[in-house]
């Protein structure tokens, strides 16, 4: 609701304006009524006013002078002048003061209402624009991150990207030469082990602050991909030496080291995704070229690059075999892995490979809510044992044993979950024996497909679902037949049988005796 200040030295006119206009209907309220310009200025110093409706011709301080002084206090004020016909020459001055309206006396309610609604329309537009500016200011970091990620992923809409970049003060255009880099902490999985959540958050914050300060100082654009990884977009003028400085600055005051991979220079926003893909490939080469340094996309070719790609394929196959308890496939993947080890030249290189394998394995296990170290009862800080093995065969034996242990661990957990599920299924059956218990109803209850649930049930019990239900019904009837108060058909009905002849045949087929004969022999 907009606040209105009424100013007129004629008290009757002032009272009429205040009382006879429907201010609520216009989404306005009269916050004060002043009989002089001086009184109005006092109100402006204490009240937030949006609109002044003032008579032009007033003694000592005219409405024109009031308007000039009021606009000095608040340039956003809207002024509506009211005056008699004989003073209409003041209209030109009013226009020079950017007046929003000029209404003649005697004031016509409809005329004033139209003028005020025009003023409200202008205020609404200004307020909406102000809110938009505020929203953009608040959301700019998120918009910038989303835009950069789209550019790096190769799905930019240039029609939308260019205006946003200009709005953010980034002077790129569709043919600007740019290149990218990826900053990745080294050995993150075990370096932060033992730190509390608060300490980890502090390290994360320190890294973020260091990267932001350095990039701002060097006029490098960046975005955080996740709590510890950063993508950088650099103009051609920024030398690689700046990235080497960043490696030192980023980890100041933290226990971390970082590796930066740099992609090739490309022309235009549409090619940034290619540069970033090469930057990620460069970071992966730290397995063979070492960490805590800048690795350029040109630093390794041929066998080393191919080896890094082959390694990821082998590890993916290894993890899948381990998860599905295919021990022969686990062993085959280990043999494949060690073919690559045979071509390595230094013990440190092999050690780095094994740390990489363990880190990747730990990351994979976390996707299925497992932890490499907890599952095996290992101390992260004691992985240096690998470096003390004298032969690659020792390393191979150690790693194979751990893979088999993990496979067994995951298999036991799966079996435990299946056993618990089957226990719940059997309880479900017991509660519903008097009803028509169907596999599809049970599958729907436990959110499985009928085929999958039936297979799990058979693997754990050795019985098909329908056979198990039939057996439990027969056992229930057999127990009920011990109650002499129940007739045979009543016992059958309480166990869920609707057809007595079918029940009698099934009972005799299973026990070799009719229900009646069974009862007589009790």
Short mmCIF file of C-alpha atoms in Angstrom, two decimals:
data_model
loop_
_atom_site.label_atom_id
_atom_site.label_comp_id
_atom_site.label_asym_id
_atom_site.label_seq_id
_atom_site.Cartn_x
_atom_site.Cartn_y
_atom_site.Cartn_z
CA UNK A 1 0.00 0.00 0.00
CA UNK A 2 1.36 3.38 -1.02
CA UNK A 3 1.51 6.26 1.49
CA UNK A 4 0.12 9.66 0.47
CA UNK A 5 0.86 13.07 2.00
CA UNK A 6 -1.83 15.73 1.42
CA UNK A 7 -0.77 19.43 1.54
CA UNK A 8 -3.15 22.41 1.28
CA UNK A 9 -3.46 25.63 3.23
CA UNK A 10 -7.24 25.55 2.75
CA UNK A 11 -8.40 23.24 5.57
CA UNK A 12 -11.76 22.51 3.96
CA UNK A 13 -10.13 21.43 0.73
CA UNK A 14 -7.65 19.31 2.70
CA UNK A 15 -10.42 17.65 4.71
CA UNK A 16 -12.40 16.98 1.54
CA UNK A 17 -9.47 15.27 -0.15
CA UNK A 18 -8.85 13.09 2.88
CA UNK A 19 -12.47 12.09 3.53
CA UNK A 20 -14.17 11.76 0.15
CA UNK A 21 -11.61 9.76 -1.86
CA UNK A 22 -11.75 5.96 -1.60
CA UNK A 23 -8.05 5.51 -0.79
CA UNK A 24 -8.27 1.81 0.10
CA UNK A 25 -9.70 0.99 -3.29
CA UNK A 26 -6.60 2.56 -4.90
CA UNK A 27 -4.27 0.61 -2.56
CA UNK A 28 -3.25 3.86 -0.87
CA UNK A 29 -3.48 5.40 2.59
CA UNK A 30 -3.18 8.99 3.74
CA UNK A 31 -0.31 8.95 6.23
CA UNK A 32 -0.59 12.68 7.03
CA UNK A 33 -2.31 15.92 6.05
CA UNK A 34 -0.28 19.15 6.25
CA UNK A 35 -1.52 22.75 6.03
CA UNK A 36 1.82 24.23 4.96
CA UNK A 37 4.99 23.33 3.11
CA UNK A 38 7.02 23.51 6.34
CA UNK A 39 4.70 21.07 8.08
CA UNK A 40 4.91 18.77 5.06
CA UNK A 41 8.73 18.76 5.18
CA UNK A 42 8.60 17.76 8.84
CA UNK A 43 6.39 14.80 7.90
CA UNK A 44 8.82 13.79 5.13
CA UNK A 45 11.66 13.65 7.62
CA UNK A 46 9.84 11.10 9.81
CA UNK A 47 7.51 9.23 7.42
CA UNK A 48 8.14 7.07 4.35
CA UNK A 49 6.00 8.85 1.75
CA UNK A 50 5.40 7.67 -1.82
CA UNK A 51 3.07 10.37 -3.20
CA UNK A 52 2.55 14.06 -2.38
CA UNK A 53 -0.70 15.73 -3.43
CA UNK A 54 -0.13 19.46 -2.92
CA UNK A 55 -1.75 22.77 -3.73
CA UNK A 56 0.59 24.91 -5.82
CA UNK A 57 -0.43 28.32 -4.47
CA UNK A 58 0.30 28.45 -0.73
CA UNK A 59 1.65 31.33 1.41
CA UNK A 60 5.35 31.62 2.34
CA UNK A 61 6.33 28.22 0.79
CA UNK A 62 4.57 27.47 -2.45
CA UNK A 63 3.80 23.95 -3.63
CA UNK A 64 6.54 24.36 -6.25
CA UNK A 65 9.16 25.12 -3.58
CA UNK A 66 7.88 22.23 -1.44
CA UNK A 67 8.21 19.89 -4.43
CA UNK A 68 11.82 20.98 -5.08
CA UNK A 69 12.85 20.47 -1.46
CA UNK A 70 10.90 17.20 -1.11
CA UNK A 71 12.59 15.74 -4.19
CA UNK A 72 15.97 16.61 -2.69
CA UNK A 73 15.01 14.49 0.32
CA UNK A 74 13.60 11.64 -1.77
CA UNK A 75 14.10 11.69 -5.57
CA UNK A 76 11.68 8.75 -5.92
CA UNK A 77 8.69 10.81 -4.70
CA UNK A 78 5.74 11.26 -7.04
CA UNK A 79 4.17 14.77 -7.04
CA UNK A 80 0.60 15.63 -7.99
CA UNK A 81 -0.20 19.37 -8.10
CA UNK A 82 -3.64 20.86 -7.40
CA UNK A 83 -4.55 24.47 -8.21
CA UNK A 84 -7.21 26.81 -9.50
CA UNK A 85 -7.71 27.66 -13.18
CA UNK A 86 -6.22 31.09 -12.73
CA UNK A 87 -2.91 29.54 -11.68
CA UNK A 88 -2.74 27.18 -14.62
CA UNK A 89 0.43 28.92 -15.82
CA UNK A 90 2.19 27.00 -13.06
CA UNK A 91 1.62 23.80 -15.04
CA UNK A 92 4.72 24.43 -17.14
CA UNK A 93 6.83 24.69 -14.00
CA UNK A 94 5.19 21.55 -12.64
CA UNK A 95 6.14 19.67 -15.79
CA UNK A 96 9.74 20.89 -15.43
CA UNK A 97 9.74 19.32 -11.95
CA UNK A 98 8.68 15.96 -13.42
CA UNK A 99 5.23 16.24 -11.85
CA UNK A 100 3.15 13.13 -12.26
CA UNK A 101 -0.15 14.99 -12.54
CA UNK A 102 -1.89 18.34 -12.45
CA UNK A 103 -5.50 18.59 -11.22
CA UNK A 104 -7.63 21.73 -11.33
CA UNK A 105 -9.79 23.07 -8.52
CA UNK A 106 -12.50 22.48 -7.71
CA UNK A 107 -11.21 18.96 -7.62
CA UNK A 108 -13.23 16.41 -9.54
CA UNK A 109 -13.05 13.05 -7.73
CA UNK A 110 -12.90 11.03 -10.93
CA UNK A 111 -10.19 13.27 -12.38
CA UNK A 112 -8.05 12.97 -9.25
CA UNK A 113 -8.67 9.24 -9.05
CA UNK A 114 -7.49 8.75 -12.67
CA UNK A 115 -4.39 10.82 -11.99
CA UNK A 116 -3.56 8.89 -8.83
CA UNK A 117 -4.08 5.54 -10.56
CA UNK A 118 -1.63 6.63 -13.27
CA UNK A 119 0.86 7.45 -10.51
CA UNK A 120 0.23 4.05 -8.89
CA UNK A 121 0.91 2.35 -12.23
CA UNK A 122 4.29 4.07 -12.44
CA UNK A 123 5.10 3.13 -8.86
CA UNK A 124 4.13 -0.49 -9.50
CA UNK A 125 6.49 -0.67 -12.47
CA UNK A 126 9.35 0.88 -10.51
CA UNK A 127 8.77 -1.48 -7.58
CA UNK A 128 8.68 -4.52 -9.89
CA UNK A 129 11.91 -3.39 -11.53
CA UNK A 130 13.49 -2.85 -8.12
CA UNK A 131 12.47 -6.35 -7.03
CA UNK A 132 13.87 -7.76 -10.26
CA UNK A 133 17.17 -5.98 -9.71
CA UNK A 134 17.30 -7.26 -6.14
CA UNK A 135 16.46 -10.81 -7.24
CA UNK A 136 19.16 -10.75 -9.90
CA UNK A 137 21.68 -9.40 -7.41
CA UNK A 138 20.84 -12.13 -4.90
CA UNK A 139 20.73 -14.96 -7.44
CA UNK A 140 23.65 -13.86 -9.63
CA UNK A 141 26.16 -16.34 -8.09
CA UNK A 142 23.75 -19.23 -8.71
CA UNK A 143 22.97 -18.03 -12.24
CA UNK A 144 26.67 -17.64 -12.97
CA UNK A 145 27.45 -21.15 -11.72
CA UNK A 146 24.62 -22.67 -13.73
CA UNK A 147 25.68 -20.78 -16.86
CA UNK A 148 29.32 -21.85 -16.51
CA UNK A 149 28.35 -25.49 -15.95
CA UNK A 150 26.24 -25.39 -19.11
CA UNK A 151 29.15 -23.90 -21.05
CA UNK A 152 31.51 -26.59 -19.73
CA UNK A 153 28.99 -29.36 -20.47
CA UNK A 154 28.59 -28.16 -24.04
CA UNK A 155 24.91 -27.20 -23.92
CA UNK A 156 24.98 -23.36 -23.96
CA UNK A 157 22.21 -21.29 -25.52
CA UNK A 158 24.21 -18.35 -26.88
CA UNK A 159 21.08 -16.25 -27.21
CA UNK A 160 20.64 -16.45 -23.45
CA UNK A 161 24.30 -16.77 -22.46
CA UNK A 162 25.59 -13.55 -24.03
CA UNK A 163 23.13 -11.15 -22.31
CA UNK A 164 23.80 -12.84 -18.95
CA UNK A 165 27.54 -12.56 -19.42
CA UNK A 166 27.21 -8.86 -20.26
CA UNK A 167 24.96 -8.36 -17.21
CA UNK A 168 27.65 -9.98 -15.05
CA UNK A 169 30.32 -7.72 -16.53
CA UNK A 170 32.08 -10.55 -18.38
CA UNK A 171 33.26 -9.21 -21.78
CA UNK A 172 33.22 -12.48 -23.73
CA UNK A 173 31.66 -12.92 -27.12
CA UNK A 174 31.06 -15.89 -29.38
CA UNK A 175 34.64 -15.85 -30.74
CA UNK A 176 36.65 -14.99 -27.59
CA UNK A 177 39.77 -17.24 -27.28
CA UNK A 178 39.44 -19.10 -23.96
CA UNK A 179 40.76 -22.19 -22.22
CA UNK A 180 39.69 -24.11 -19.13
CA UNK A 181 41.28 -25.75 -16.10
CA UNK A 182 40.13 -28.15 -13.39
CA UNK A 183 41.40 -27.92 -9.79
CA UNK A 184 41.19 -31.20 -7.84
CA UNK A 185 42.48 -31.95 -4.32
CA UNK A 186 44.80 -34.97 -4.04
CA UNK A 187 44.06 -38.06 -1.91
CA UNK A 188 40.98 -36.37 -0.47
CA UNK A 189 39.47 -39.63 0.78
CA UNK A 190 42.19 -40.31 3.32
CA UNK A 191 43.75 -36.89 3.94
CA UNK A 192 40.61 -35.65 5.71
CA UNK A 193 40.07 -38.89 7.60
CA UNK A 194 39.99 -38.26 11.33
CA UNK A 195 38.85 -34.65 10.96
CA UNK A 196 35.55 -33.69 12.54
CA UNK A 197 32.71 -32.41 10.39
CA UNK A 198 33.39 -28.90 11.63
CA UNK A 199 37.10 -29.17 10.78
CA UNK A 200 36.31 -30.53 7.30
CA UNK A 201 33.90 -27.65 6.74
CA UNK A 202 36.59 -25.18 7.82
CA UNK A 203 39.11 -26.71 5.37
CA UNK A 204 36.49 -26.58 2.63
CA UNK A 205 35.79 -22.92 3.44
CA UNK A 206 39.49 -22.05 3.46
CA UNK A 207 40.02 -23.67 0.07
CA UNK A 208 36.98 -21.85 -1.34
CA UNK A 209 38.17 -18.51 0.02
CA UNK A 210 41.72 -18.97 -1.32
CA UNK A 211 40.49 -19.92 -4.81
CA UNK A 212 38.04 -17.01 -4.87
CA UNK A 213 40.62 -14.44 -3.74
CA UNK A 214 43.23 -15.64 -6.23
CA UNK A 215 40.85 -15.79 -9.18
CA UNK A 216 39.37 -12.39 -8.37
CA UNK A 217 42.85 -10.88 -8.21
CA UNK A 218 43.85 -12.47 -11.53
CA UNK A 219 40.47 -11.71 -13.18
CA UNK A 220 39.87 -15.43 -13.75
CA UNK A 221 36.30 -16.69 -13.95
CA UNK A 222 35.55 -19.84 -11.93
CA UNK A 223 32.76 -21.94 -10.49
CA UNK A 224 32.66 -24.58 -7.76
CA UNK A 225 31.57 -27.95 -9.12
CA UNK A 226 31.32 -29.58 -5.67
CA UNK A 227 32.75 -28.75 -2.22
CA UNK A 228 36.36 -29.44 -3.29
CA UNK A 229 36.49 -29.23 -7.13
CA UNK A 230 36.71 -26.01 -9.14
CA UNK A 231 36.42 -25.28 -12.85
CA UNK A 232 38.22 -22.24 -14.23
CA UNK A 233 37.59 -20.39 -17.50
CA UNK A 234 40.59 -18.32 -18.55
CA UNK A 235 41.19 -15.77 -21.25
CA UNK A 236 44.14 -16.19 -23.60
CA UNK A 237 46.13 -13.51 -21.78
CA UNK A 238 46.32 -15.58 -18.56
CA UNK A 239 49.60 -17.56 -18.65
CA UNK A 240 49.98 -21.09 -17.26
CA UNK A 241 52.29 -19.67 -14.62
CA UNK A 242 49.22 -18.17 -12.92
CA UNK A 243 47.82 -21.68 -12.49
CA UNK A 244 51.07 -22.82 -10.86
CA UNK A 245 50.71 -19.92 -8.41
CA UNK A 246 47.12 -20.97 -7.75
CA UNK A 247 48.28 -24.46 -6.76
CA UNK A 248 50.38 -22.92 -3.99
CA UNK A 249 47.83 -20.33 -2.87
CA UNK A 250 44.78 -22.62 -2.86
CA UNK A 251 46.06 -24.97 -0.17
CA UNK A 252 47.61 -22.38 2.13
CA UNK A 253 46.55 -23.16 5.69
CA UNK A 254 45.09 -26.58 4.82
CA UNK A 255 46.48 -30.16 4.92
CA UNK A 256 45.66 -30.55 1.21
CA UNK A 257 47.60 -30.49 -2.01
CA UNK A 258 45.91 -29.89 -5.35
CA UNK A 259 46.50 -30.80 -8.95
CA UNK A 260 45.36 -28.57 -11.81
CA UNK A 261 44.70 -29.88 -15.30
CA UNK A 262 44.66 -27.36 -18.16
CA UNK A 263 42.84 -27.84 -21.45
CA UNK A 264 43.69 -26.35 -24.86
CA UNK A 265 42.85 -22.85 -26.07
CA UNK A 266 39.61 -22.78 -28.06
CA UNK A 267 37.75 -20.11 -29.98
CA UNK A 268 34.32 -19.29 -28.69
CA UNK A 269 31.91 -20.45 -26.04
CA UNK A 270 30.69 -23.43 -28.05
CA UNK A 271 34.13 -25.07 -27.89
CA UNK A 272 34.64 -24.68 -24.13
CA UNK A 273 33.31 -28.16 -23.42
CA UNK A 274 36.11 -29.66 -25.54
CA UNK A 275 38.76 -27.72 -23.60
CA UNK A 276 37.22 -28.80 -20.29
CA UNK A 277 37.09 -32.46 -21.31
CA UNK A 278 40.81 -32.29 -22.09
CA UNK A 279 41.41 -30.55 -18.74
CA UNK A 280 39.72 -33.45 -16.93
CA UNK A 281 41.82 -35.94 -18.88
CA UNK A 282 44.94 -34.01 -17.87
CA UNK A 283 44.00 -34.27 -14.16
CA UNK A 284 43.54 -38.03 -14.51
CA UNK A 285 47.14 -38.30 -15.71
CA UNK A 286 48.39 -37.41 -12.23
CA UNK A 287 48.25 -41.16 -11.58
CA UNK A 288 51.27 -41.49 -13.84
CA UNK A 289 52.81 -38.00 -13.80
CA UNK A 290 52.49 -37.16 -10.09
CA UNK A 291 50.28 -34.83 -8.10
CA UNK A 292 50.44 -31.33 -6.61
CA UNK A 293 51.37 -29.81 -9.95
CA UNK A 294 50.02 -28.32 -13.17
CA UNK A 295 49.41 -30.93 -15.87
CA UNK A 296 48.81 -29.65 -19.37
CA UNK A 297 46.74 -31.46 -21.93
CA UNK A 298 49.95 -31.83 -23.98
CA UNK A 299 52.00 -33.42 -21.18
CA UNK A 300 51.21 -37.02 -22.08
CA UNK A 301 50.37 -38.76 -25.30
CA UNK A 302 49.91 -42.24 -26.62
CA UNK A 303 50.53 -45.10 -24.19
CA UNK A 304 50.11 -43.10 -20.96
CA UNK A 305 46.80 -41.56 -22.01
CA UNK A 306 45.54 -44.88 -23.32
CA UNK A 307 46.69 -46.57 -20.12
CA UNK A 308 44.63 -44.14 -18.00
CA UNK A 309 41.53 -44.83 -20.09
CA UNK A 310 42.11 -48.61 -20.03
CA UNK A 311 42.57 -48.48 -16.26
CA UNK A 312 39.15 -46.91 -15.70
CA UNK A 313 37.52 -49.58 -17.87
CA UNK A 314 39.27 -52.37 -15.89
CA UNK A 315 38.26 -50.83 -12.55
CA UNK A 316 34.64 -50.51 -13.64
CA UNK A 317 34.57 -54.19 -14.62
CA UNK A 318 36.31 -55.13 -11.35
CA UNK A 319 33.79 -53.27 -9.20
CA UNK A 320 30.84 -54.81 -11.01
CA UNK A 321 32.28 -58.33 -10.65
CA UNK A 322 32.95 -57.75 -6.95
CA UNK A 323 29.40 -56.43 -6.34
CA UNK A 324 27.76 -59.40 -8.03
CA UNK A 325 29.98 -62.00 -6.26
CA UNK A 326 31.61 -63.26 -9.47
CA UNK A 327 34.94 -64.24 -7.96
CA UNK A 328 36.38 -65.69 -11.17
CA UNK A 329 35.68 -62.37 -12.93
CA UNK A 330 37.30 -60.53 -9.99
CA UNK A 331 40.43 -62.60 -10.46
CA UNK A 332 40.42 -62.00 -14.23
CA UNK A 333 40.20 -58.21 -13.69
CA UNK A 334 43.09 -58.36 -11.22
CA UNK A 335 45.22 -60.13 -13.83
CA UNK A 336 44.30 -57.46 -16.38
CA UNK A 337 45.18 -54.71 -13.93
CA UNK A 338 48.63 -56.16 -13.31
CA UNK A 339 49.41 -56.34 -17.02
CA UNK A 340 49.49 -52.53 -16.88
CA UNK A 341 51.58 -52.57 -13.69
CA UNK A 342 54.25 -54.60 -15.49
CA UNK A 343 54.92 -51.63 -17.79
CA UNK A 344 55.50 -49.14 -14.98
CA UNK A 345 59.04 -48.02 -14.35
CA UNK A 346 59.20 -46.90 -10.70
CA UNK A 347 57.94 -48.17 -7.40
CA UNK A 348 56.42 -44.76 -6.65
CA UNK A 349 54.43 -44.94 -9.87
CA UNK A 350 53.03 -48.35 -8.86
CA UNK A 351 52.27 -47.09 -5.35
CA UNK A 352 50.32 -44.17 -6.81
CA UNK A 353 48.38 -46.60 -8.96
CA UNK A 354 47.33 -48.64 -5.94
CA UNK A 355 46.28 -45.56 -4.00
CA UNK A 356 44.23 -44.57 -7.04
CA UNK A 357 42.56 -48.00 -7.16
CA UNK A 358 41.72 -47.88 -3.44
CA UNK A 359 40.39 -44.31 -3.72
CA UNK A 360 38.22 -45.22 -6.70
CA UNK A 361 36.99 -48.34 -4.92
CA UNK A 362 36.11 -46.38 -1.80
CA UNK A 363 34.22 -43.82 -3.90
CA UNK A 364 32.35 -46.60 -5.69
CA UNK A 365 31.40 -48.31 -2.42
CA UNK A 366 30.02 -45.06 -1.05
CA UNK A 367 27.50 -45.04 -3.92
CA UNK A 368 26.04 -48.26 -2.46
CA UNK A 369 26.28 -47.00 1.15
CA UNK A 370 29.44 -48.95 1.98
CA UNK A 371 32.86 -47.87 3.20
CA UNK A 372 36.06 -49.61 2.06
CA UNK A 373 37.90 -49.10 5.32
CA UNK A 374 35.02 -49.90 7.67
CA UNK A 375 34.02 -53.01 5.71
CA UNK A 376 37.56 -54.40 5.98
CA UNK A 377 38.43 -52.97 9.40
CA UNK A 378 41.36 -51.01 7.95
CA UNK A 379 43.04 -47.80 9.09
CA UNK A 380 43.24 -45.27 6.26
CA UNK A 381 46.60 -44.07 7.53
CA UNK A 382 48.16 -47.51 7.22
CA UNK A 383 47.85 -47.80 3.44
CA UNK A 384 51.57 -47.02 3.33
CA UNK A 385 51.96 -50.77 3.86
CA UNK A 386 51.66 -51.07 0.08
CA UNK A 387 54.86 -49.10 -0.38
CA UNK A 388 56.75 -51.52 1.87
CA UNK A 389 55.93 -54.59 -0.23
CA UNK A 390 59.05 -55.69 -2.05
CA UNK A 391 57.38 -57.17 -5.13
CA UNK A 392 54.33 -56.40 -7.23
CA UNK A 393 53.22 -59.95 -6.50
CA UNK A 394 52.94 -59.04 -2.81
CA UNK A 395 50.82 -56.03 -3.73
CA UNK A 396 48.72 -58.15 -6.06
CA UNK A 397 48.07 -60.76 -3.35
CA UNK A 398 47.12 -58.10 -0.82
CA UNK A 399 44.70 -56.37 -3.19
CA UNK A 400 43.15 -59.64 -4.47
CA UNK A 401 42.51 -60.76 -0.89
CA UNK A 402 40.81 -57.46 -0.10
CA UNK A 403 38.62 -57.70 -3.22
CA UNK A 404 37.51 -61.22 -2.26
CA UNK A 405 36.80 -60.08 1.30
CA UNK A 406 34.68 -57.22 0.02
CA UNK A 407 32.79 -59.54 -2.32
CA UNK A 408 32.04 -61.85 0.62
CA UNK A 409 30.99 -58.90 2.77
CA UNK A 410 28.56 -57.59 0.14
CA UNK A 411 27.20 -61.08 -0.51
CA UNK A 412 26.52 -61.66 3.20
CA UNK A 413 24.70 -58.34 3.44
CA UNK A 414 22.59 -59.21 0.41
CA UNK A 415 21.74 -62.62 1.86
CA UNK A 416 20.89 -61.03 5.20
CA UNK A 417 18.54 -58.60 3.47
CA UNK A 418 16.93 -61.48 1.55
CA UNK A 419 16.45 -63.50 4.72
CA UNK A 420 14.79 -60.57 6.41
CA UNK A 421 12.56 -60.04 3.38
CA UNK A 422 11.54 -63.71 3.31
CA UNK A 423 10.73 -63.56 7.03
CA UNK A 424 8.46 -60.63 6.32
CA UNK A 425 6.85 -62.50 3.41
CA UNK A 426 6.14 -65.58 5.54
CA UNK A 427 4.61 -63.37 8.25
CA UNK A 428 2.49 -61.73 5.53
CA UNK A 429 1.29 -65.20 4.44
CA UNK A 430 0.48 -66.31 8.01
CA UNK A 431 -1.68 -63.25 8.59
CA UNK A 432 -3.70 -63.92 5.43
CA UNK A 433 -4.04 -67.72 5.27
CA UNK A 434 -7.82 -67.46 5.58
CA UNK A 435 -7.80 -65.32 2.43
CA UNK A 436 -6.76 -66.08 -1.14
CA UNK A 437 -3.00 -65.32 -0.83
CA UNK A 438 -1.59 -64.60 -4.32
CA UNK A 439 1.99 -63.93 -5.38
CA UNK A 440 1.06 -60.78 -7.27
CA UNK A 441 -0.62 -59.31 -4.16
CA UNK A 442 2.45 -60.04 -2.04
CA UNK A 443 4.73 -58.57 -4.74
CA UNK A 444 2.65 -55.41 -4.84
CA UNK A 445 2.72 -55.19 -1.02
CA UNK A 446 6.55 -55.41 -0.94
CA UNK A 447 7.07 -53.27 -4.08
CA UNK A 448 8.62 -56.01 -6.23
CA UNK A 449 7.65 -57.56 -9.52
CA UNK A 450 5.97 -60.98 -9.06
CA UNK A 451 8.79 -62.76 -10.92
CA UNK A 452 11.52 -61.13 -8.83
CA UNK A 453 9.79 -61.73 -5.50
CA UNK A 454 9.01 -65.33 -6.46
CA UNK A 455 12.65 -65.92 -7.41
CA UNK A 456 13.94 -64.48 -4.11
CA UNK A 457 11.45 -66.59 -2.15
CA UNK A 458 12.45 -69.78 -3.99
CA UNK A 459 16.19 -69.12 -3.56
CA UNK A 460 15.83 -68.67 0.20
CA UNK A 461 13.22 -71.36 1.02
CA UNK A 462 13.57 -73.93 -1.77
CA UNK A 463 9.79 -73.73 -2.28
CA UNK A 464 7.66 -71.92 -4.77
CA UNK A 465 5.39 -69.27 -3.28
CA UNK A 466 2.14 -71.09 -4.10
CA UNK A 467 3.48 -74.42 -2.81
CA UNK A 468 4.53 -72.79 0.46
CA UNK A 469 1.06 -71.23 0.90
CA UNK A 470 -0.59 -74.63 0.28
CA UNK A 471 1.71 -76.35 2.77
CA UNK A 472 1.07 -73.74 5.48
CA UNK A 473 -2.70 -74.11 4.95
CA UNK A 474 -2.46 -77.88 5.34
CA UNK A 475 -0.37 -77.50 8.48
CA UNK A 476 -2.90 -74.99 9.85
CA UNK A 477 -5.80 -77.43 9.18
CA UNK A 478 -3.86 -80.31 10.71
CA UNK A 479 -3.46 -78.23 13.88
CA UNK A 480 -7.15 -77.20 13.91
CA UNK A 481 -8.34 -80.79 13.49
CA UNK A 482 -7.03 -81.41 16.99
CA UNK A 483 -9.91 -79.27 18.29
CA UNK A 484 -12.94 -81.66 18.66
CA UNK A 485 -15.32 -78.69 18.71
CA UNK A 486 -14.54 -77.87 15.08
CA UNK A 487 -16.04 -79.81 12.22
CA UNK A 488 -13.68 -80.79 9.38
CA UNK A 489 -15.15 -78.25 6.96
CA UNK A 490 -14.92 -75.49 9.62
CA UNK A 491 -11.24 -76.23 10.15
CA UNK A 492 -10.72 -76.13 6.36
CA UNK A 493 -12.52 -72.77 6.08
CA UNK A 494 -10.42 -71.22 8.87
CA UNK A 495 -7.32 -72.20 6.91
CA UNK A 496 -8.59 -70.49 3.77
CA UNK A 497 -10.09 -73.41 1.84
CA UNK A 498 -13.29 -72.59 -0.01
CA UNK A 499 -13.76 -75.94 -1.79
CA UNK A 500 -14.08 -78.93 0.61
CA UNK A 501 -13.49 -81.64 -2.02
CA UNK A 502 -10.35 -79.88 -3.26
CA UNK A 503 -9.15 -79.59 0.33
CA UNK A 504 -9.79 -83.28 1.06
CA UNK A 505 -7.92 -84.37 -2.06
CA UNK A 506 -4.95 -82.10 -1.32
CA UNK A 507 -4.82 -83.23 2.32
CA UNK A 508 -4.84 -86.92 1.33
CA UNK A 509 -2.26 -86.41 -1.45
CA UNK A 510 0.13 -84.78 1.00
CA UNK A 511 -0.45 -86.84 4.19
CA UNK A 512 -1.65 -90.12 2.65
CA UNK A 513 -4.84 -90.10 4.70
CA UNK A 514 -8.18 -88.28 4.52
CA UNK A 515 -8.94 -85.45 7.00
CA UNK A 516 -11.68 -87.52 8.66
CA UNK A 517 -9.45 -90.55 9.11
CA UNK A 518 -6.68 -88.33 10.45
CA UNK A 519 -9.01 -86.94 13.12
CA UNK A 520 -10.22 -90.44 14.13
CA UNK A 521 -6.63 -91.54 14.70
CA UNK A 522 -5.86 -88.62 17.01
#
